CSV table of C-alpha atoms in Angstrom, one decimal:
chain,number,residue,atom,x,y,z
Z,1,MET,CA,40.5,-27.2,31.5
Z,2,LYS,CA,41.1,-25.6,28.1
Z,3,LYS,CA,38.3,-26.1,25.6
Z,4,GLY,CA,37.0,-24.9,22.3
Z,5,LEU,CA,33.5,-24.2,20.8
Z,6,ILE,CA,31.8,-26.7,18.5
Z,7,GLY,CA,29.5,-25.3,15.9
Z,8,VAL,CA,28.0,-25.9,12.4
Z,9,GLN,CA,29.4,-25.0,9.0
Z,10,MET,CA,26.3,-23.4,7.3
Z,11,SER,CA,27.0,-25.1,4.0
Z,12,THR,CA,25.5,-28.2,5.6
Z,13,ILE,CA,22.1,-26.5,5.7
Z,14,ALA,CA,22.6,-23.9,2.9
Z,15,PRO,CA,19.5,-22.4,1.2
Z,16,ALA,CA,20.2,-24.6,-1.9
Z,17,LYS,CA,19.7,-27.7,0.2
Z,18,MET,CA,16.5,-26.5,1.9
Z,19,PRO,CA,12.9,-26.3,0.6
Z,20,SER,CA,12.8,-22.8,2.1
Z,21,PHE,CA,15.3,-20.9,4.2
Z,22,ASP,CA,15.0,-18.3,6.9
Z,23,SER,CA,18.3,-17.5,8.7
Z,24,PHE,CA,16.7,-17.0,12.1
Z,25,ASP,CA,14.5,-20.1,11.8
Z,26,ALA,CA,17.5,-22.2,10.8
Z,27,MET,CA,19.4,-20.9,13.9
Z,28,LYS,CA,16.5,-21.8,16.1
Z,29,LYS,CA,16.6,-25.3,14.8
Z,30,LEU,CA,20.3,-25.5,15.5
Z,31,THR,CA,20.0,-24.2,19.1
Z,32,ASP,CA,17.2,-26.7,19.7
Z,33,ILE,CA,19.7,-29.5,18.8
Z,34,GLY,CA,22.3,-27.9,21.1
Z,35,TYR,CA,24.6,-25.9,18.8
Z,36,HIS,CA,25.4,-22.2,19.6
Z,37,CYS,CA,28.0,-21.5,17.0
Z,38,ILE,CA,28.0,-21.2,13.2
Z,39,GLU,CA,30.4,-20.5,10.4
Z,40,ILE,CA,28.5,-18.8,7.6
Z,41,SER,CA,29.0,-20.1,4.1
Z,42,GLN,CA,26.8,-20.6,1.0
Z,43,VAL,CA,24.3,-18.2,2.4
Z,44,PRO,CA,23.8,-14.9,0.5
Z,45,MET,CA,24.6,-12.1,2.9
Z,46,THR,CA,21.5,-10.1,2.1
Z,47,PRO,CA,20.2,-7.6,4.6
Z,48,GLU,CA,17.5,-10.0,5.6
Z,49,ASN,CA,19.9,-12.9,6.2
Z,50,VAL,CA,22.3,-10.7,8.1
Z,51,ALA,CA,19.5,-9.4,10.3
Z,52,GLY,CA,18.3,-12.9,11.0
Z,53,PHE,CA,21.8,-14.0,12.1
Z,54,ARG,CA,22.1,-10.8,14.2
Z,55,LYS,CA,18.7,-11.6,15.8
Z,56,SER,CA,20.0,-15.2,16.6
Z,57,ILE,CA,23.0,-13.7,18.4
Z,58,ASP,CA,20.8,-11.4,20.5
Z,59,GLU,CA,18.0,-13.8,21.3
Z,60,LEU,CA,19.4,-17.3,21.0
Z,61,GLY,CA,23.0,-16.7,22.2
Z,62,MET,CA,24.4,-17.7,18.8
Z,63,ASN,CA,28.1,-17.1,18.1
Z,64,VAL,CA,29.4,-16.4,14.6
Z,65,SER,CA,32.9,-17.8,14.4
Z,66,SER,CA,33.6,-16.8,10.8
Z,67,CYS,CA,32.1,-15.7,7.5
Z,68,THR,CA,33.1,-16.7,4.0
Z,69,ALA,CA,34.6,-14.5,1.3
Z,70,SER,CA,36.6,-15.0,-1.9
Z,71,VAL,CA,39.5,-12.8,-2.9
Z,72,ALA,CA,38.5,-13.0,-6.6
Z,73,PRO,CA,35.9,-14.9,-8.6
Z,74,MET,CA,36.2,-18.7,-8.8
Z,75,VAL,CA,36.0,-18.4,-12.6
Z,76,PRO,CA,36.0,-15.2,-14.6
Z,77,GLY,CA,32.7,-13.3,-14.6
Z,78,MET,CA,31.2,-15.3,-11.7
Z,79,PRO,CA,28.8,-13.1,-9.8
Z,80,GLY,CA,29.3,-12.4,-6.1
Z,81,GLU,CA,31.1,-10.3,-3.5
Z,82,TYR,CA,34.9,-10.3,-3.7
Z,83,LEU,CA,37.6,-8.9,-1.4
Z,84,ASN,CA,39.6,-7.5,-4.4
Z,85,ASN,CA,36.7,-5.1,-5.1
Z,86,PRO,CA,36.9,-2.0,-2.8
Z,87,ASN,CA,33.2,-1.7,-2.4
Z,88,ASP,CA,32.7,-5.4,-1.7
Z,89,PHE,CA,35.7,-5.3,0.7
Z,90,LYS,CA,33.9,-2.6,2.8
Z,91,LYS,CA,30.6,-4.4,2.7
Z,92,ILE,CA,32.1,-7.7,3.8
Z,93,VAL,CA,34.0,-6.1,6.7
Z,94,GLU,CA,30.7,-4.3,7.8
Z,95,ASP,CA,28.8,-7.6,7.7
Z,96,CYS,CA,31.5,-9.1,10.0
Z,97,ARG,CA,31.2,-6.3,12.4
Z,98,LYS,CA,27.4,-6.5,12.5
Z,99,LEU,CA,27.8,-10.2,13.6
Z,100,ASP,CA,30.6,-9.6,16.1
Z,101,CYS,CA,32.8,-11.8,13.9
Z,102,ASP,CA,36.6,-11.3,13.5
Z,103,MET,CA,37.4,-14.1,11.0
Z,104,LEU,CA,36.8,-14.6,7.3
Z,105,ARG,CA,37.6,-17.8,5.5
Z,106,ILE,CA,38.3,-18.6,1.8
Z,107,GLY,CA,36.4,-21.7,0.9
Z,108,MET,CA,38.5,-23.0,-2.0
Z,109,LEU,CA,41.3,-22.3,-4.3
Z,110,PRO,CA,40.0,-20.5,-7.4
Z,111,MET,CA,39.3,-23.1,-10.2
Z,112,THR,CA,41.5,-21.1,-12.6
Z,113,CYS,CA,44.5,-21.8,-10.3
Z,114,MET,CA,44.0,-25.6,-10.0
Z,115,GLY,CA,46.7,-27.5,-11.8
Z,116,SER,CA,49.0,-24.5,-12.1
Z,117,TYR,CA,51.8,-23.9,-9.7
Z,118,GLU,CA,52.4,-20.3,-11.0
Z,119,LYS,CA,48.7,-19.3,-10.7
Z,120,ALA,CA,48.4,-20.9,-7.3
Z,121,MET,CA,51.4,-18.8,-6.2
Z,122,ASP,CA,49.8,-15.6,-7.6
Z,123,PHE,CA,46.7,-16.5,-5.6
Z,124,ALA,CA,48.7,-17.0,-2.4
Z,125,LYS,CA,50.4,-13.7,-2.8
Z,126,GLU,CA,47.1,-11.9,-3.4
Z,127,ALA,CA,45.5,-13.7,-0.5
Z,128,ASP,CA,48.3,-12.8,1.9
Z,129,GLU,CA,48.2,-9.2,0.9
Z,130,THR,CA,44.4,-9.2,1.4
Z,131,ALA,CA,44.9,-10.8,4.8
Z,132,ALA,CA,47.3,-8.0,5.8
Z,133,ARG,CA,44.6,-5.4,4.8
Z,134,LEU,CA,42.0,-7.3,6.8
Z,135,LYS,CA,44.2,-7.4,9.9
Z,136,GLU,CA,44.1,-3.6,9.8
Z,137,GLU,CA,40.3,-3.9,10.2
Z,138,GLY,CA,40.7,-6.4,13.1
Z,139,ILE,CA,39.8,-9.4,11.0
Z,140,ASP,CA,41.9,-12.6,10.3
Z,141,LEU,CA,41.7,-14.4,7.0
Z,142,TYR,CA,41.9,-18.2,6.7
Z,143,TYR,CA,42.2,-20.7,3.9
Z,144,HIS,CA,40.2,-23.9,3.9
Z,145,ASN,CA,41.7,-26.9,2.2
Z,146,HIS,CA,40.2,-29.7,0.1
Z,147,HIS,CA,42.1,-32.6,-1.4
Z,148,VAL,CA,43.4,-30.7,-4.5
Z,149,GLU,CA,46.0,-28.9,-2.4
Z,150,PHE,CA,47.7,-32.3,-1.8
Z,151,ALA,CA,49.0,-32.3,-5.4
Z,152,ARG,CA,52.8,-32.1,-5.3
Z,153,TYR,CA,55.1,-29.6,-6.9
Z,154,ASN,CA,58.8,-30.3,-6.6
Z,155,GLY,CA,58.0,-32.9,-3.9
Z,156,LYS,CA,55.9,-30.6,-1.7
Z,157,TYR,CA,52.2,-30.4,-1.2
Z,158,LEU,CA,50.6,-27.3,-2.6
Z,159,LEU,CA,49.0,-26.6,0.8
Z,160,ASP,CA,52.5,-26.6,2.4
Z,161,ILE,CA,53.8,-24.4,-0.3
Z,162,ILE,CA,51.0,-21.9,0.3
Z,163,LYS,CA,51.7,-22.0,4.0
Z,164,ASP,CA,55.4,-21.5,3.6
Z,165,ASN,CA,55.0,-18.5,1.2
Z,166,THR,CA,52.5,-16.6,3.4
Z,167,LYS,CA,52.7,-14.9,6.8
Z,168,ASN,CA,49.4,-13.2,7.3
Z,169,LEU,CA,47.1,-16.0,6.0
Z,170,GLY,CA,45.8,-18.6,8.5
Z,171,PHE,CA,44.4,-22.1,7.7
Z,172,GLU,CA,41.2,-23.8,8.3
Z,173,LEU,CA,42.0,-27.5,8.1
Z,174,ASP,CA,39.4,-30.0,7.2
Z,175,ILE,CA,40.0,-33.5,8.6
Z,176,HIS,CA,38.0,-35.3,5.9
Z,177,TRP,CA,39.8,-33.7,3.0
Z,178,ILE,CA,43.2,-34.2,4.7
Z,179,HIS,CA,42.5,-37.9,4.9
Z,180,ARG,CA,41.2,-38.0,1.3
Z,181,GLY,CA,44.4,-36.2,0.3
Z,182,GLY,CA,46.4,-39.1,1.7
Z,183,GLU,CA,47.6,-37.8,5.0
Z,184,ASN,CA,47.0,-38.6,8.6
Z,185,PRO,CA,44.8,-35.7,9.8
Z,186,VAL,CA,46.1,-35.7,13.4
Z,187,GLU,CA,49.8,-35.4,12.4
Z,188,PHE,CA,49.0,-32.9,9.6
Z,189,ILE,CA,47.1,-30.7,12.1
Z,190,LYS,CA,50.2,-30.7,14.3
Z,191,LYS,CA,52.3,-29.3,11.5
Z,192,TYR,CA,50.0,-26.2,11.2
Z,193,ALA,CA,50.0,-25.4,14.9
Z,194,GLY,CA,49.8,-21.6,15.5
Z,195,ARG,CA,48.0,-20.9,12.2
Z,196,ILE,CA,44.7,-22.7,12.8
Z,197,ARG,CA,42.0,-21.0,14.8
Z,198,LEU,CA,39.4,-23.0,12.8
Z,199,LEU,CA,39.0,-26.7,12.2
Z,200,HIS,CA,36.4,-28.6,10.2
Z,201,LEU,CA,35.0,-31.8,11.7
Z,202,LYS,CA,33.8,-34.0,8.9
Z,203,ASP,CA,34.0,-37.8,9.0
Z,204,TYR,CA,34.8,-40.3,6.3
Z,205,ARG,CA,33.2,-43.5,5.3
Z,206,ILE,CA,32.9,-46.0,2.5
Z,207,GLY,CA,29.3,-46.3,1.4
Z,208,GLU,CA,27.4,-49.4,0.3
Z,209,MET,CA,28.3,-50.5,-3.2
Z,210,LYS,CA,25.1,-51.0,-5.1
Z,211,MET,CA,25.0,-53.1,-8.2
Z,212,PRO,CA,23.4,-51.6,-11.3
Z,213,GLU,CA,19.8,-52.7,-11.9
Z,214,GLY,CA,19.9,-55.6,-14.2
Z,215,GLY,CA,23.5,-56.5,-13.4
Z,216,ILE,CA,26.6,-55.9,-15.5
Z,217,ASP,CA,27.0,-56.7,-19.1
Z,218,PHE,CA,30.7,-57.2,-19.5
Z,219,THR,CA,30.4,-57.2,-23.3
Z,220,ASN,CA,29.0,-53.6,-23.1
Z,221,ARG,CA,31.3,-50.7,-22.5
Z,222,GLU,CA,28.5,-48.4,-21.2
Z,223,SER,CA,27.4,-51.1,-18.7
Z,224,ILE,CA,31.0,-51.5,-17.5
Z,225,MET,CA,31.5,-47.8,-17.1
Z,226,LYS,CA,28.3,-47.4,-15.2
Z,227,PHE,CA,29.5,-50.1,-12.8
Z,228,MET,CA,33.0,-48.5,-12.5
Z,229,GLY,CA,31.4,-45.1,-11.8
Z,230,GLY,CA,29.6,-46.6,-8.8
Z,231,PHE,CA,32.7,-48.5,-7.7
Z,232,ASN,CA,34.9,-45.5,-7.8
Z,233,ASN,CA,32.5,-43.2,-6.0
Z,234,VAL,CA,31.7,-44.9,-2.8
Z,235,VAL,CA,33.7,-42.5,-0.6
Z,236,GLN,CA,31.2,-40.5,1.5
Z,237,PHE,CA,31.0,-37.7,3.9
Z,238,ALA,CA,29.8,-39.1,7.3
Z,239,GLU,CA,28.2,-37.7,10.4
Z,240,VAL,CA,30.9,-37.1,13.0
Z,241,GLY,CA,31.5,-40.3,14.9
Z,242,GLU,CA,29.8,-42.4,12.2
Z,243,GLY,CA,33.0,-42.8,10.1
Z,244,THR,CA,36.5,-44.0,10.4
Z,245,LEU,CA,38.4,-40.8,11.4
Z,246,PRO,CA,40.0,-40.4,14.8
Z,247,VAL,CA,37.8,-37.4,15.6
Z,248,ALA,CA,38.8,-36.9,19.3
Z,249,ALA,CA,42.5,-37.0,18.5
Z,250,CYS,CA,42.0,-34.5,15.7
Z,251,ILE,CA,40.1,-32.2,18.1
Z,252,GLU,CA,42.9,-32.5,20.7
Z,253,ALA,CA,45.6,-31.8,18.1
Z,254,GLY,CA,43.7,-28.8,16.9
Z,255,LEU,CA,43.2,-27.5,20.4
Z,256,ALA,CA,46.9,-27.9,21.2
Z,257,GLY,CA,47.7,-26.0,18.0
Z,258,GLY,CA,45.5,-23.0,18.7
Z,259,SER,CA,42.2,-24.0,17.3
Z,260,GLU,CA,39.3,-22.2,19.0
Z,261,TYR,CA,36.3,-23.2,16.8
Z,262,PHE,CA,35.5,-26.8,15.6
Z,263,LEU,CA,32.8,-26.7,12.9
Z,264,VAL,CA,30.8,-29.7,12.0
Z,265,GLU,CA,30.3,-30.0,8.2
Z,266,GLN,CA,28.7,-32.6,6.0
Z,267,ASP,CA,28.7,-31.8,2.3
Z,268,ASP,CA,26.1,-34.5,1.5
Z,269,THR,CA,23.7,-36.2,3.8
Z,270,TYR,CA,22.6,-38.7,1.1
Z,271,GLY,CA,18.8,-38.1,1.5
Z,272,ARG,CA,18.8,-37.7,5.3
Z,273,ASP,CA,17.5,-34.4,6.6
Z,274,PRO,CA,20.6,-32.3,7.3
Z,275,PHE,CA,19.3,-31.3,10.8
Z,276,GLU,CA,19.0,-35.0,11.6
Z,277,SER,CA,22.6,-35.5,10.5
Z,278,LEU,CA,23.7,-32.6,12.6
Z,279,LYS,CA,21.9,-34.0,15.6
Z,280,ILE,CA,23.7,-37.4,15.1
Z,281,SER,CA,27.1,-35.5,15.0
Z,282,HIS,CA,26.1,-33.5,18.1
Z,283,ASP,CA,25.1,-36.6,20.1
Z,284,ASN,CA,28.3,-38.5,19.1
Z,285,LEU,CA,30.5,-35.6,20.1
Z,286,VAL,CA,28.7,-35.4,23.5
Z,287,LYS,CA,29.4,-39.2,23.9
Z,288,LEU,CA,33.1,-38.5,23.1
Z,289,GLY,CA,33.1,-36.1,26.1
Z,290,TYR,CA,32.7,-32.7,24.3
Z,291,GLY,CA,29.2,-31.8,25.7
Z,292,GLU,CA,30.6,-28.7,27.4
Z,293,TRP,CA,31.9,-27.4,24.1
Z,294,PHE,CA,28.5,-26.6,22.7
């Protein structure tokens, strides 16, 4: 029976979310839960971190499905490593090879391109050209969606426009962001069959609406706006299986469309230890029948 590999998107346990971070120690905690695959994101690719990931491959049986890279800075002058810089390009490729990884993914559309069809098309052209260069190195490049790509231009979603105007670039679809963008994730995944080796498993829920302390003063604009802020921001990222998305159907659609890796990601765990959240997602996926995918 055909199956994929379920792993963890490292942004869930990124250094910025941890009191302290050691890449090998983090991998040990993941394997103790039952995960043996990761996608690296929001972790600086320092020699120490790369060595820790390599050690986890050799000693823990970890699999690195993909690493993260940007074609260009999210905003002008933003520090980092970028594929349009020849030295960075070489270093990023070398890091992938050190980790037996043949995929890179772009985490988000540059902020300078949001809200501009022309700039988004310039990005798509540059990303596709970069993907062609990476293919020569044996590495595939994928683009990860959020909800902003579901803005329409001439009646078409920006994400579809990017897909239709690229041939080398693949797509890493995120089921939560597809749903938040207003589409059925199962049906949308089917549209991208053949270009999706990676799929993000992230559930969706509506959190508890908490009333402001002291109630609402409807004669006071600040009080009303505070209430409306809470009212409009109850959409939450949920542990897989704890929300409302048809996770199993999404997985099966992804598998049928060529997805090999299914990465659990939770942008915010709302005070819960991220490793606890990842265990909940793991256990729910086992209950859904995917225990052999770990």
